mmCIF file of C-alpha atoms in Angstrom:
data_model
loop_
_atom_site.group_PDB
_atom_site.id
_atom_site.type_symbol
_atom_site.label_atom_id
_atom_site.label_comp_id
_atom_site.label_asym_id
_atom_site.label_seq_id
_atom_site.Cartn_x
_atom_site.Cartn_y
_atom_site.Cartn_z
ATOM 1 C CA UNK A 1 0.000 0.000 0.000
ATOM 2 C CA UNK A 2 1.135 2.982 -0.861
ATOM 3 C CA UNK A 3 0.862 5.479 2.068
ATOM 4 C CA UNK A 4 0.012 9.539 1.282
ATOM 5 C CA UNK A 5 2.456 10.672 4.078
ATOM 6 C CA UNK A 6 4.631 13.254 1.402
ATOM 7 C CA UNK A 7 1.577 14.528 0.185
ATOM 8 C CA UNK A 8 -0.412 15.202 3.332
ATOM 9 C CA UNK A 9 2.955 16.593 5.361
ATOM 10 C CA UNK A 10 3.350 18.920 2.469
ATOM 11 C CA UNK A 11 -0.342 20.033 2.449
ATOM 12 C CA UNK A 12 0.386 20.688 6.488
ATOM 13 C CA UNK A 13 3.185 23.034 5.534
ATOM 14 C CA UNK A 14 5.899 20.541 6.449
ATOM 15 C CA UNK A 15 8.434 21.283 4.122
ATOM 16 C CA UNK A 16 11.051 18.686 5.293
ATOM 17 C CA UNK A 17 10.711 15.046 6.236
ATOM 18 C CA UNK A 18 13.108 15.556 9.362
ATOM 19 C CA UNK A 19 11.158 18.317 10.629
ATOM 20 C CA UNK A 20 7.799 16.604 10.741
ATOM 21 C CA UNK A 21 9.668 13.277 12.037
ATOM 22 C CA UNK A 22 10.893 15.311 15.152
ATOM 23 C CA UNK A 23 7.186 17.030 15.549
ATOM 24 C CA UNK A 24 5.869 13.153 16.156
ATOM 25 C CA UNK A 25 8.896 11.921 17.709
ATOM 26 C CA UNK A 26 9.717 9.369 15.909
ATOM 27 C CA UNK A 27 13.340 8.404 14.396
ATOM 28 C CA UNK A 28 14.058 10.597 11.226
ATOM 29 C CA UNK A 29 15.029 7.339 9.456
ATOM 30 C CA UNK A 30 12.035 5.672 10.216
ATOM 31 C CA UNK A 31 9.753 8.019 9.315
ATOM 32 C CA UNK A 32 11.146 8.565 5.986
ATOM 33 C CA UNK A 33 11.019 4.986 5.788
ATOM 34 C CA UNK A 34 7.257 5.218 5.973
ATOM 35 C CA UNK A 35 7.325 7.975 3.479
ATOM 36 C CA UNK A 36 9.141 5.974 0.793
ATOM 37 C CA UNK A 37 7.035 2.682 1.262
ATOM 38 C CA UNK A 38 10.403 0.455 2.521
ATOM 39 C CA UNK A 39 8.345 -0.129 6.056
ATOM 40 C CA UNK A 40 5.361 -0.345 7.541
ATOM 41 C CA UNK A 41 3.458 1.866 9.522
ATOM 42 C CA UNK A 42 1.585 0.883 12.657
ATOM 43 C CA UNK A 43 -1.927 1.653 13.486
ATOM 44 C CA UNK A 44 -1.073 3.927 16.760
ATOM 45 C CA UNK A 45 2.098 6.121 14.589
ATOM 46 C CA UNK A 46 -0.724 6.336 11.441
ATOM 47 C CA UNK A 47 -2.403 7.879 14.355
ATOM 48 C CA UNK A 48 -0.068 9.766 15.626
ATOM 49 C CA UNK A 49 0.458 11.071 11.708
ATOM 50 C CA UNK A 50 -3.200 11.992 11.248
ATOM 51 C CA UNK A 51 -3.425 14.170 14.243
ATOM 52 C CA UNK A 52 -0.590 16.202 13.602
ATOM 53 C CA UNK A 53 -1.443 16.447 9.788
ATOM 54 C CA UNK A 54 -5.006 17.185 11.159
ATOM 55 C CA UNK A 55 -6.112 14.569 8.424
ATOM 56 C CA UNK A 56 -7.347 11.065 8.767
ATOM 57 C CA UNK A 57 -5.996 7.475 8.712
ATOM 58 C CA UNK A 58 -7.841 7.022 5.818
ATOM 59 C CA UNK A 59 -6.546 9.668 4.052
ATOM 60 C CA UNK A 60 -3.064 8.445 4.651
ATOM 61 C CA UNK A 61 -3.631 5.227 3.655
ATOM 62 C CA UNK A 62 -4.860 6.661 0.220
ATOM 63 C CA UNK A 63 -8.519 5.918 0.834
ATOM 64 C CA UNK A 64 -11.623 7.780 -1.412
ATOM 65 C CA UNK A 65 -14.977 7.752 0.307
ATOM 66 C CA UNK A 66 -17.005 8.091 -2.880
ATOM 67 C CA UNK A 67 -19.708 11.423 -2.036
ATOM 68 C CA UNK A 68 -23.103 10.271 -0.302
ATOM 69 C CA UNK A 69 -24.955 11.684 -3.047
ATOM 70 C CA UNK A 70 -24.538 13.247 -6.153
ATOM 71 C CA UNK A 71 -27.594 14.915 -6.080
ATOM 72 C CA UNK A 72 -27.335 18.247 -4.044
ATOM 73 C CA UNK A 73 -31.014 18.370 -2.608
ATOM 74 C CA UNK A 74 -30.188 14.855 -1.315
ATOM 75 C CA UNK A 75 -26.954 16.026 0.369
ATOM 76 C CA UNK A 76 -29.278 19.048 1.779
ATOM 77 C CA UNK A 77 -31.812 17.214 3.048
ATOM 78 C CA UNK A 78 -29.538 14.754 4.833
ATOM 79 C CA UNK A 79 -27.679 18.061 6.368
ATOM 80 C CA UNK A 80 -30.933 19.065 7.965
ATOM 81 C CA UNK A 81 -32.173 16.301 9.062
ATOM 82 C CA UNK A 82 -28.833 15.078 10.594
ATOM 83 C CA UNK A 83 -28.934 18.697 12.304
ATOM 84 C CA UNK A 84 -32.165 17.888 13.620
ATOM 85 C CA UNK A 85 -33.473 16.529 17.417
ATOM 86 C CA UNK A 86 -35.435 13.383 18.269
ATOM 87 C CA UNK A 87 -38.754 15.448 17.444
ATOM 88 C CA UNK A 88 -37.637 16.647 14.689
ATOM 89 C CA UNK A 89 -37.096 13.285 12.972
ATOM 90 C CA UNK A 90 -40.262 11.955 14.397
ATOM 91 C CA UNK A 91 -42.128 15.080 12.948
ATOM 92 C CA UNK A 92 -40.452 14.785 9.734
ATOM 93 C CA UNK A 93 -41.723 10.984 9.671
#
C-alpha cells in the first residue's frame, strides 16, 4: 500500500521530512522509511500522523470515500435532518 504521508505533510506546511519526524517523535530514518514505502506503519504512529497532519488514517492510507450523493437536494436534506433533534425526525416521519 502505498501510504500519502509526502503529500499530506506537504499540504500541512511541512516542508522537510526531518522536521515533521521530530514534531511526532519518531526516528528521522524511520519516518522517511514510511514515506518511501520500505516499512510499515503501525496503526497507533498512522495515528499519531493523522493528528498532527489534522487529516485522517484514511486519508493516509490513500482511501476515497465516494460522495453520499450526487444529487445536491439529497446532500441538503440529509444536512438538515442530521442537524435535527429526536422530534424533529419523528415530525419529519
Amino acid at each position: 500500500m502505498q501510504l500519502h504521508l509526502m503529500q499530506l505533510r506537504k499540504r500541512a506546511g511541512y516542508k522537510s521530512r526531518d522536521v515533521f519526524a521530530d514534531e511526532i517523535g519518531v526516528n528521522r530514518h524511520t519516518y522517511k522509511s514510511w514515506e518511501t514505502g520500505t516499512a510499515k506503519i503501525t496503526l497507533e504512529q498512522a495515528y499519531r500522523c493523522a493528528v498532527a497532519l489534522d487529516c485522517t488514517i484514511d486519508e493516509i492510507a490513500g482511501l476515497e470515500h465516494p460522495p453520499l450523493s450526487a444529487d445536491p437536494h439529497r446532500v441538503a436534506l440529509m444536512r438538515y435532518y442530521d442537524a435535527m433533534d429526536e422530534e424533529g425526525h419523528a415530525i419529519l416521519a
